[in-house]
CSV table of C-alpha atoms in Angstrom, one decimal:
chain,number,residue,atom,x,y,z
A,1,MET,CA,-3.6,-90.8,30.7
A,2,LEU,CA,-6.4,-92.6,28.9
A,3,ASN,CA,-10.1,-92.0,29.8
A,4,PRO,CA,-12.6,-94.9,29.5
A,5,HIS,CA,-13.7,-93.8,26.0
A,6,LEU,CA,-10.0,-93.9,24.8
A,7,ILE,CA,-9.4,-97.2,26.5
A,8,ALA,CA,-12.4,-98.7,24.6
A,9,GLN,CA,-10.8,-97.5,21.4
A,10,LEU,CA,-7.5,-98.9,22.4
A,11,ARG,CA,-8.9,-102.3,23.1
A,12,ARG,CA,-10.2,-102.5,19.6
A,13,ALA,CA,-6.9,-101.2,18.2
A,14,VAL,CA,-4.9,-103.8,20.1
A,15,ALA,CA,-7.1,-106.6,18.9
A,16,GLU,CA,-6.1,-105.6,15.3
A,17,ASN,CA,-2.4,-104.8,16.1
A,18,PRO,CA,-0.9,-105.7,19.4
A,19,GLU,CA,2.1,-103.4,18.7
A,20,VAL,CA,0.0,-100.3,18.2
A,21,SER,CA,1.9,-97.2,19.1
A,22,MET,CA,-0.5,-94.4,18.3
A,23,LEU,CA,-4.2,-93.7,19.1
A,24,GLY,CA,-5.2,-90.7,17.0
A,25,ASN,CA,-2.6,-88.0,17.8
A,26,LEU,CA,-1.8,-89.7,21.2
A,27,SER,CA,1.5,-91.7,21.4
A,28,LEU,CA,1.5,-94.9,23.4
A,29,ASP,CA,4.1,-97.1,25.0
A,30,ARG,CA,3.8,-100.9,25.5
A,31,VAL,CA,5.7,-102.7,28.3
A,32,GLN,CA,5.7,-106.3,29.3
A,33,ILE,CA,4.8,-106.7,33.0
A,34,SER,CA,7.5,-108.3,35.1
A,35,MET,CA,5.8,-110.5,37.8
A,36,PRO,CA,7.7,-112.0,40.7
A,37,SER,CA,6.1,-114.8,42.7
A,38,ALA,CA,6.0,-112.4,45.7
A,39,PRO,CA,6.9,-108.7,46.2
A,40,SER,CA,10.7,-108.2,46.5
A,41,LEU,CA,10.9,-104.5,46.9
A,42,PRO,CA,11.4,-103.3,50.5
A,43,SER,CA,8.7,-101.1,52.0
A,44,VAL,CA,8.1,-99.0,55.0
A,45,MET,CA,5.0,-99.6,57.1
A,46,VAL,CA,3.0,-96.5,57.8
A,47,GLU,CA,0.1,-98.1,59.5
A,48,PRO,CA,-0.3,-101.7,60.9
A,49,ALA,CA,-3.0,-104.1,59.9
A,50,TRP,CA,-6.3,-103.4,61.8
A,51,HIS,CA,-9.2,-105.7,62.7
A,52,GLY,CA,-12.4,-104.2,64.0
A,53,GLY,CA,-16.2,-104.1,63.6
A,54,MET,CA,-18.6,-102.2,61.5
A,55,THR,CA,-21.9,-100.9,62.9
A,56,GLY,CA,-25.1,-101.0,60.9
A,57,PRO,CA,-27.5,-98.2,60.2
A,58,ARG,CA,-29.8,-97.2,63.1
A,59,GLU,CA,-32.8,-97.0,60.8
A,60,ILE,CA,-33.7,-97.7,57.2
A,61,PHE,CA,-36.5,-95.6,55.8
A,62,GLY,CA,-38.2,-97.1,52.8
A,63,ARG,CA,-36.9,-100.0,50.8
A,64,PRO,CA,-34.1,-100.1,48.1
A,65,VAL,CA,-35.3,-100.9,44.6
A,66,ASP,CA,-32.8,-103.8,44.6
A,67,ASP,CA,-31.9,-105.7,47.8
A,68,SER,CA,-28.2,-105.8,46.6
A,69,CYS,CA,-28.0,-102.2,47.7
A,70,LEU,CA,-27.8,-103.4,51.3
A,71,SER,CA,-25.4,-106.3,50.7
A,72,GLY,CA,-22.8,-106.4,53.4
A,73,VAL,CA,-24.4,-103.5,55.3
A,74,GLY,CA,-24.7,-104.3,59.0
A,75,ALA,CA,-22.8,-105.2,62.2
A,76,LEU,CA,-19.9,-107.1,60.7
A,77,GLY,CA,-16.2,-107.7,61.3
A,78,VAL,CA,-13.8,-105.7,59.2
A,79,SER,CA,-10.1,-106.4,58.4
A,80,VAL,CA,-7.8,-103.8,56.9
A,81,PRO,CA,-4.3,-104.9,55.7
A,82,GLU,CA,-1.1,-103.2,56.6
A,83,LYS,CA,-0.5,-99.9,54.8
A,84,SER,CA,3.1,-99.4,53.4
A,85,ILE,CA,5.0,-97.1,51.2
A,86,TYR,CA,7.3,-98.3,48.4
A,87,THR,CA,10.1,-96.4,46.8
A,88,VAL,CA,10.8,-97.4,43.2
A,89,GLU,CA,13.9,-95.9,41.4
A,90,ASN,CA,13.7,-94.9,37.8
A,91,ALA,CA,9.9,-95.2,37.8
A,92,ARG,CA,7.1,-93.8,35.7
A,93,VAL,CA,3.5,-93.1,36.4
A,94,VAL,CA,1.2,-94.8,34.0
A,95,GLY,CA,-2.3,-94.7,35.5
A,96,PHE,CA,-4.6,-93.2,38.1
A,97,ASP,CA,-3.4,-95.7,40.7
A,98,SER,CA,-0.3,-97.3,39.1
A,99,ILE,CA,3.4,-96.9,38.4
A,100,LEU,CA,6.0,-98.9,36.5
A,101,GLY,CA,9.5,-99.8,37.6
A,102,PRO,CA,12.5,-99.8,35.3
A,103,THR,CA,12.2,-103.5,34.3
A,104,GLY,CA,8.4,-103.7,34.0
A,105,GLU,CA,7.4,-104.1,37.6
A,106,LEU,CA,3.8,-102.8,38.0
A,107,PHE,CA,2.5,-101.3,41.2
A,108,ALA,CA,-1.2,-100.9,41.1
A,109,PRO,CA,-0.8,-99.6,43.7
A,110,SER,CA,0.5,-102.7,45.5
A,111,PRO,CA,3.1,-104.8,43.7
A,112,THR,CA,1.7,-107.0,40.9
A,113,THR,CA,2.6,-110.7,41.3
A,114,LYS,CA,1.6,-114.0,39.7
A,115,LYS,CA,-0.9,-114.5,42.5
A,116,ASN,CA,-2.8,-111.2,42.0
A,117,ILE,CA,-2.6,-110.6,38.3
A,118,ASP,CA,-6.0,-112.1,37.6
A,119,SER,CA,-7.8,-109.8,40.1
A,120,LEU,CA,-5.9,-106.9,38.6
A,121,LEU,CA,-7.0,-107.9,35.1
A,122,GLN,CA,-10.6,-107.9,36.3
A,123,LYS,CA,-10.2,-104.5,37.9
A,124,ASN,CA,-8.6,-103.1,34.6
A,125,GLU,CA,-11.6,-104.3,32.6
A,126,THR,CA,-13.6,-101.5,34.1
A,127,ASP,CA,-11.5,-99.0,32.0
A,128,HIS,CA,-11.1,-96.7,35.0
A,129,GLN,CA,-7.3,-97.1,35.7
A,130,GLY,CA,-6.2,-94.8,32.9
A,131,TYR,CA,-4.3,-97.6,31.1
A,132,LEU,CA,-4.8,-101.0,29.5
A,133,ILE,CA,-3.6,-104.4,30.4
A,134,GLN,CA,-3.7,-107.2,27.8
A,135,ARG,CA,-2.8,-110.8,28.0
A,136,SER,CA,-0.8,-112.5,25.2
A,137,ASP,CA,-0.3,-116.2,25.8
A,138,GLU,CA,1.5,-116.4,29.2
A,139,SER,CA,2.7,-112.7,29.1
A,140,PHE,CA,0.9,-109.5,30.1
A,141,TYR,CA,1.4,-106.1,28.6
A,142,VAL,CA,0.5,-102.6,29.8
A,143,TYR,CA,-0.4,-99.9,27.3
A,144,TYR,CA,-0.3,-96.3,28.5
A,145,ALA,CA,0.0,-92.7,27.2
A,146,ALA,CA,3.6,-91.5,26.8
A,147,ARG,CA,5.7,-89.1,24.8
A,148,PRO,CA,7.5,-90.5,21.7
A,149,HIS,CA,10.7,-89.9,23.7
A,150,ASP,CA,10.1,-89.9,27.5
A,151,LYS,CA,11.5,-87.1,29.6
A,152,HIS,CA,13.6,-87.9,32.7
A,153,PHE,CA,13.0,-85.8,35.8
A,154,ASN,CA,15.9,-85.8,38.3
A,155,LEU,CA,13.5,-85.6,41.2
A,156,ASP,CA,12.4,-87.9,44.0
A,157,ALA,CA,8.6,-87.8,43.9
A,158,VAL,CA,5.7,-89.1,45.9
A,159,TYR,CA,2.5,-90.2,44.0
A,160,PHE,CA,-0.9,-89.9,45.6
A,161,PRO,CA,-3.2,-92.1,43.5
A,162,ASN,CA,-6.9,-91.7,43.2
A,163,LEU,CA,-8.9,-94.2,41.1
A,164,GLU,CA,-11.6,-91.5,40.5
A,165,PRO,CA,-9.6,-88.3,39.8
A,166,GLY,CA,-11.8,-85.2,40.0
A,167,ASN,CA,-14.2,-86.9,42.3
A,168,TYR,CA,-14.3,-85.1,45.7
A,169,GLY,CA,-15.7,-88.1,47.6
A,170,SER,CA,-13.0,-90.4,46.2
A,171,PHE,CA,-10.4,-87.8,47.4
A,172,ILE,CA,-11.8,-87.9,50.9
A,173,PHE,CA,-11.5,-91.7,51.5
A,174,ARG,CA,-8.8,-92.7,49.0
A,175,GLN,CA,-6.3,-89.8,48.5
A,176,LEU,CA,-6.5,-87.7,51.7
A,177,PRO,CA,-5.6,-90.5,54.0
A,178,GLN,CA,-2.4,-91.0,52.0
A,179,ILE,CA,-1.5,-87.2,52.1
A,180,LEU,CA,-2.0,-87.2,55.8
A,181,SER,CA,0.3,-90.2,56.3
A,182,VAL,CA,3.5,-89.1,54.4
A,183,PRO,CA,6.6,-89.8,56.4
A,184,ASP,CA,9.7,-87.5,55.9
A,185,ILE,CA,8.0,-85.0,53.5
A,186,ASP,CA,11.2,-83.1,53.2
A,187,ARG,CA,12.9,-85.8,51.1
A,188,PHE,CA,10.5,-85.3,48.2
A,189,GLN,CA,11.2,-82.7,45.6
A,190,ALA,CA,8.0,-83.3,43.6
A,191,ILE,CA,4.4,-84.6,44.0
A,192,ILE,CA,2.4,-86.4,41.4
A,193,VAL,CA,-1.4,-86.6,41.4
A,194,PRO,CA,-3.9,-88.0,38.9
A,195,ASP,CA,-5.6,-84.6,38.8
A,196,ARG,CA,-4.5,-81.3,40.3
A,197,THR,CA,-7.8,-80.4,42.0
A,198,PRO,CA,-8.4,-77.4,44.3
A,199,TRP,CA,-9.0,-79.7,47.3
A,200,THR,CA,-5.9,-81.8,46.6
A,201,SER,CA,-3.8,-78.6,46.4
A,202,ALA,CA,-5.4,-77.3,49.6
A,203,ALA,CA,-4.7,-80.6,51.5
A,204,LEU,CA,-1.0,-80.6,50.3
A,205,LYS,CA,-0.6,-77.0,51.5
A,206,MET,CA,-2.1,-77.9,54.9
A,207,MET,CA,0.5,-80.7,55.3
A,208,GLY,CA,3.5,-78.5,54.5
A,209,PHE,CA,4.0,-79.0,50.8
A,210,GLU,CA,3.5,-75.3,49.9
A,211,ASN,CA,6.7,-75.0,47.8
A,212,THR,CA,6.8,-78.4,46.2
A,213,PRO,CA,5.9,-78.7,42.5
A,214,VAL,CA,2.8,-80.8,41.8
A,215,PHE,CA,2.6,-82.7,38.5
A,216,SER,CA,-0.6,-84.2,37.2
A,217,LEU,CA,-0.7,-87.6,35.4
A,218,ARG,CA,-1.9,-86.1,32.1
A,219,GLU,CA,1.3,-84.0,32.1
A,220,VAL,CA,3.9,-86.7,32.9
A,221,SER,CA,2.3,-90.0,32.0
A,222,GLY,CA,5.2,-92.3,31.0
A,223,ASP,CA,8.0,-89.9,32.0
A,224,THR,CA,10.7,-91.2,34.3
A,225,PHE,CA,11.5,-89.8,37.8
A,226,ARG,CA,14.6,-90.5,39.7
A,227,SER,CA,12.4,-92.3,42.2
A,228,ILE,CA,8.6,-92.5,42.9
A,229,SER,CA,7.2,-93.4,46.3
A,230,LEU,CA,3.8,-95.0,46.3
A,231,PHE,CA,1.4,-96.2,49.0
A,232,SER,CA,0.0,-99.6,49.0
A,233,ASP,CA,-3.8,-99.5,48.6
A,234,PHE,CA,-5.4,-97.2,51.2
A,235,ASP,CA,-8.9,-97.9,49.8
A,236,ALA,CA,-10.5,-100.6,52.1
A,237,GLU,CA,-13.9,-100.0,50.5
A,238,GLY,CA,-14.3,-96.9,52.6
A,239,THR,CA,-13.2,-98.3,56.0
A,240,LEU,CA,-11.1,-95.7,57.8
A,241,THR,CA,-8.9,-97.1,60.5
A,242,PRO,CA,-8.6,-95.4,63.9
A,243,ALA,CA,-5.1,-94.2,63.0
A,244,THR,CA,-6.5,-92.6,59.8
A,245,MET,CA,-9.4,-91.1,61.6
A,246,GLY,CA,-7.1,-89.6,64.2
A,247,ARG,CA,-5.2,-87.8,61.4
A,248,MET,CA,-8.5,-86.7,59.8
A,249,ARG,CA,-9.8,-85.2,63.1
A,250,ARG,CA,-6.6,-83.3,63.7
A,251,LEU,CA,-7.4,-81.3,60.5
A,252,ALA,CA,-10.7,-80.2,62.2
A,253,THR,CA,-9.7,-79.6,65.8
A,254,PRO,CA,-8.1,-76.5,67.4
A,255,GLU,CA,-4.7,-78.4,67.3
A,256,GLY,CA,-5.0,-78.9,63.6
A,257,ARG,CA,-4.2,-76.6,60.7
A,258,ALA,CA,-7.9,-76.0,59.8
A,259,CYS,CA,-9.3,-75.3,63.2
A,260,THR,CA,-12.8,-74.5,64.3
A,261,GLU,CA,-14.8,-74.8,67.5
A,262,PRO,CA,-17.5,-77.5,67.5
A,263,SER,CA,-21.1,-76.3,67.6
A,264,LYS,CA,-24.6,-77.7,67.1
A,265,ARG,CA,-25.3,-76.8,63.5
A,266,HIS,CA,-28.0,-78.8,61.7
A,267,ILE,CA,-27.3,-78.9,57.9
A,268,TYR,CA,-29.0,-80.2,54.8
A,269,VAL,CA,-26.4,-81.1,52.2
A,270,SER,CA,-28.0,-80.3,48.8
A,271,ARG,CA,-27.2,-81.7,45.4
A,272,LEU,CA,-29.5,-79.2,43.7
A,273,LEU,CA,-26.7,-77.5,41.8
A,274,SER,CA,-25.6,-80.9,40.4
A,275,SER,CA,-29.0,-81.6,39.0
A,276,LEU,CA,-28.5,-78.6,36.6
A,277,ALA,CA,-24.8,-79.1,36.0
A,278,ARG,CA,-25.3,-82.9,35.5
A,279,PRO,CA,-29.0,-83.5,34.5
A,280,ASP,CA,-28.4,-87.1,33.5
A,281,TYR,CA,-26.8,-88.2,36.7
A,282,ARG,CA,-29.2,-89.1,39.6
A,283,PRO,CA,-31.2,-85.8,39.8
A,284,LEU,CA,-33.4,-85.7,42.9
A,285,LYS,CA,-36.7,-84.5,41.3
A,286,ASN,CA,-38.3,-83.1,44.5
A,287,GLU,CA,-35.1,-81.7,46.1
A,288,MET,CA,-36.5,-78.1,46.2
A,289,ASP,CA,-39.4,-79.4,48.3
A,290,ILE,CA,-37.0,-81.2,50.6
A,291,GLU,CA,-34.8,-78.1,51.0
A,292,ALA,CA,-37.9,-76.1,51.9
A,293,PHE,CA,-39.0,-78.8,54.5
A,294,PHE,CA,-35.6,-78.7,56.3
A,295,SER,CA,-35.2,-74.9,56.0
A,296,GLU,CA,-38.5,-74.4,57.7
A,297,ARG,CA,-37.3,-76.5,60.6
A,298,GLY,CA,-34.1,-74.6,61.2
A,299,PHE,CA,-31.6,-76.6,59.0
A,300,GLU,CA,-29.0,-74.7,57.0
A,301,ILE,CA,-29.1,-75.5,53.3
A,302,VAL,CA,-25.5,-75.9,52.1
A,303,TYR,CA,-23.9,-76.5,48.7
A,304,PRO,CA,-20.5,-78.0,49.3
A,305,GLU,CA,-19.2,-77.4,45.8
A,306,THR,CA,-19.4,-73.6,46.5
A,307,LEU,CA,-17.0,-73.9,49.5
A,308,THR,CA,-13.2,-74.4,49.8
A,309,PHE,CA,-11.8,-77.5,51.3
A,310,SER,CA,-11.1,-75.8,54.5
A,311,GLU,CA,-14.6,-74.3,54.7
A,312,GLN,CA,-16.1,-77.7,54.2
A,313,ILE,CA,-14.0,-79.1,57.1
A,314,HIS,CA,-15.2,-76.2,59.3
A,315,LEU,CA,-18.8,-76.6,58.3
A,316,PHE,CA,-19.1,-80.3,58.9
A,317,HIS,CA,-16.9,-80.3,62.0
A,318,GLY,CA,-19.5,-78.0,63.6
A,319,ALA,CA,-22.5,-80.0,62.6
A,320,SER,CA,-24.4,-82.4,65.0
A,321,LYS,CA,-27.1,-83.4,62.5
A,322,ILE,CA,-26.5,-83.9,58.8
A,323,VAL,CA,-29.1,-84.8,56.1
A,324,GLY,CA,-28.7,-85.1,52.4
A,325,PRO,CA,-28.8,-87.1,49.2
A,326,SER,CA,-25.9,-89.5,48.7
A,327,GLY,CA,-22.9,-87.8,47.1
A,328,SER,CA,-19.4,-86.6,47.5
A,329,GLY,CA,-20.4,-83.7,49.8
A,330,MET,CA,-22.0,-86.0,52.3
A,331,LEU,CA,-18.6,-87.7,52.9
A,332,ASN,CA,-17.4,-84.6,54.6
A,333,ALA,CA,-19.2,-86.1,57.6
A,334,VAL,CA,-15.9,-87.8,58.4
A,335,PHE,CA,-14.8,-84.4,59.9
A,336,SER,CA,-17.8,-84.2,62.2
A,337,GLU,CA,-17.7,-85.4,65.8
A,338,PRO,CA,-18.3,-89.1,66.8
A,339,GLY,CA,-22.0,-89.6,67.5
A,340,THR,CA,-23.1,-87.1,64.9
A,341,LYS,CA,-26.5,-88.2,63.5
A,342,ILE,CA,-26.7,-88.6,59.7
A,343,VAL,CA,-29.5,-89.4,57.3
A,344,ASP,CA,-28.1,-90.5,53.9
A,345,MET,CA,-30.7,-90.5,51.2
A,346,GLU,CA,-30.0,-93.1,48.5
A,347,SER,CA,-31.5,-93.9,45.1
A,348,PHE,CA,-30.0,-97.0,43.5
A,349,HIS,CA,-26.3,-97.1,44.1
A,350,VAL,CA,-23.5,-99.7,44.2
A,351,CYS,CA,-21.7,-97.7,46.9
A,352,VAL,CA,-24.2,-98.0,49.8
A,353,ARG,CA,-21.9,-100.4,51.6
A,354,GLN,CA,-18.9,-98.1,51.0
A,355,HIS,CA,-20.9,-95.2,52.5
A,356,ALA,CA,-21.9,-97.3,55.4
A,357,LYS,CA,-18.3,-98.2,56.1
A,358,ILE,CA,-17.2,-94.6,56.0
A,359,TYR,CA,-20.0,-93.5,58.4
A,360,SER,CA,-19.4,-96.5,60.7
A,361,SER,CA,-15.6,-96.2,60.9
A,362,SER,CA,-15.9,-92.5,61.6
A,363,GLU,CA,-18.3,-93.4,64.5
A,364,LYS,CA,-21.5,-91.8,63.2
A,365,ALA,CA,-25.1,-92.7,64.1
A,366,TYR,CA,-26.3,-93.1,60.6
A,367,SER,CA,-29.5,-94.1,58.8
A,368,PHE,CA,-30.4,-94.6,55.2
A,369,LEU,CA,-33.5,-93.4,53.3
A,370,PHE,CA,-34.2,-95.1,50.0
A,371,GLY,CA,-36.1,-93.2,47.4
A,372,GLU,CA,-38.2,-94.2,44.3
A,373,LEU,CA,-36.6,-94.4,40.9
A,374,GLU,CA,-38.1,-94.0,37.4
A,375,LYS,CA,-38.2,-97.2,35.5
A,376,GLY,CA,-35.1,-98.6,33.9
A,377,ASP,CA,-32.6,-101.4,33.6
A,378,ARG,CA,-29.9,-102.0,36.1
A,379,HIS,CA,-27.4,-99.7,34.3
A,380,SER,CA,-29.9,-96.9,33.9
A,381,MET,CA,-31.0,-97.2,37.5
A,382,ILE,CA,-27.6,-96.0,38.7
A,383,VAL,CA,-28.1,-92.6,36.9
A,384,SER,CA,-31.9,-92.5,37.0
A,385,PRO,CA,-33.9,-89.5,38.2
A,386,TRP,CA,-35.5,-90.3,41.5
A,387,THR,CA,-37.8,-89.0,44.3
A,388,ALA,CA,-37.6,-89.1,48.0
A,389,PRO,CA,-41.2,-89.6,49.3
A,390,MET,CA,-42.1,-86.8,51.7
A,391,HIS,CA,-43.6,-89.2,54.3
A,392,LEU,CA,-40.2,-90.9,54.5
A,393,VAL,CA,-38.5,-87.5,54.8
A,394,ARG,CA,-40.7,-86.7,57.7
A,395,GLU,CA,-40.0,-90.0,59.4
A,396,ALA,CA,-36.2,-89.4,58.9
A,397,TYR,CA,-36.6,-85.9,60.4
A,398,ASP,CA,-38.4,-87.3,63.4
A,399,TRP,CA,-35.5,-89.8,64.0
A,400,ILE,CA,-32.7,-87.3,63.6
A,401,MET,CA,-34.3,-84.8,66.0
A,402,ASP,CA,-35.1,-87.4,68.6
């Protein structure tokens, strides 16, 4: 598994020597990608294609620092392709969302073909897939971390990819829908995940995988399994289909494994702990004032990172009003009832449309509040300290309580 820093080093090393096999003390493998004109591997459909609509925000308080934040946010049509699961024999995991077949077939996570290789190259240039793709004349090669002599596991495994391992929000809309959709779980003797997080482990246990070994990518990158089953891309930029939402809600209802009774809790989802743990990533400078404002008006102040996965499901399922700065914890709103009112407070973020699709497809009445950023260029604005003006906070409170 290669992090973005190592991939940047690898790009430079490959430019000097395309057959590089070591990066510091880390051994590498290099495989030419085999690309059919169209996918030839049989698959099993787990969810049909879906076509529906997206609802826009009820209100927008303030203005985004850049109009692009609201690009594609509104009442629009949405199409989600069919979701399938592939089983590849003698396969190896090479990245956060990708596996390789025995003769170089790359699934990332859908099969790589001559028609989609250019879009995959563009995606790989972000350095977030955990491996590197390089073009050489008319051929394409994948470089990934591997043992000098790969190990073979005589196990049938299922891989649950997540392009942002360790990110709870990414788990909610990318990885959890896959875990909830696994057919015939008894036929798998192993599970592979990009990162063995507490919430992933909890979700696997809820779905009956209590006694199945769970390998992480960093432990088995490049190793061969008897077979690996992999879902086609479940990430439709945050759009959750009705079938997916049905499975999500069953986790939070009395019929589900993590049951609770709905109530009328009002919660403020704080990122205050994050501002100390990650002071260089979007600290909300006046969050203590905002916490006090909502606490005085009867809202519970909650810190999602202090709760187990099951506790977060319980908490959000019982909430009828949810307010908080944009972040992973807010995406727990998928577990709340349809019609729950939400105020999502945003700074400058490229994921506003993604958040809107998550709230819309889970049938929430949502609004956005845009704060004010400290000066900076486009890159630094993404991580910039920011403030939510209190007059906008009051307006948002009046709306959510109406």
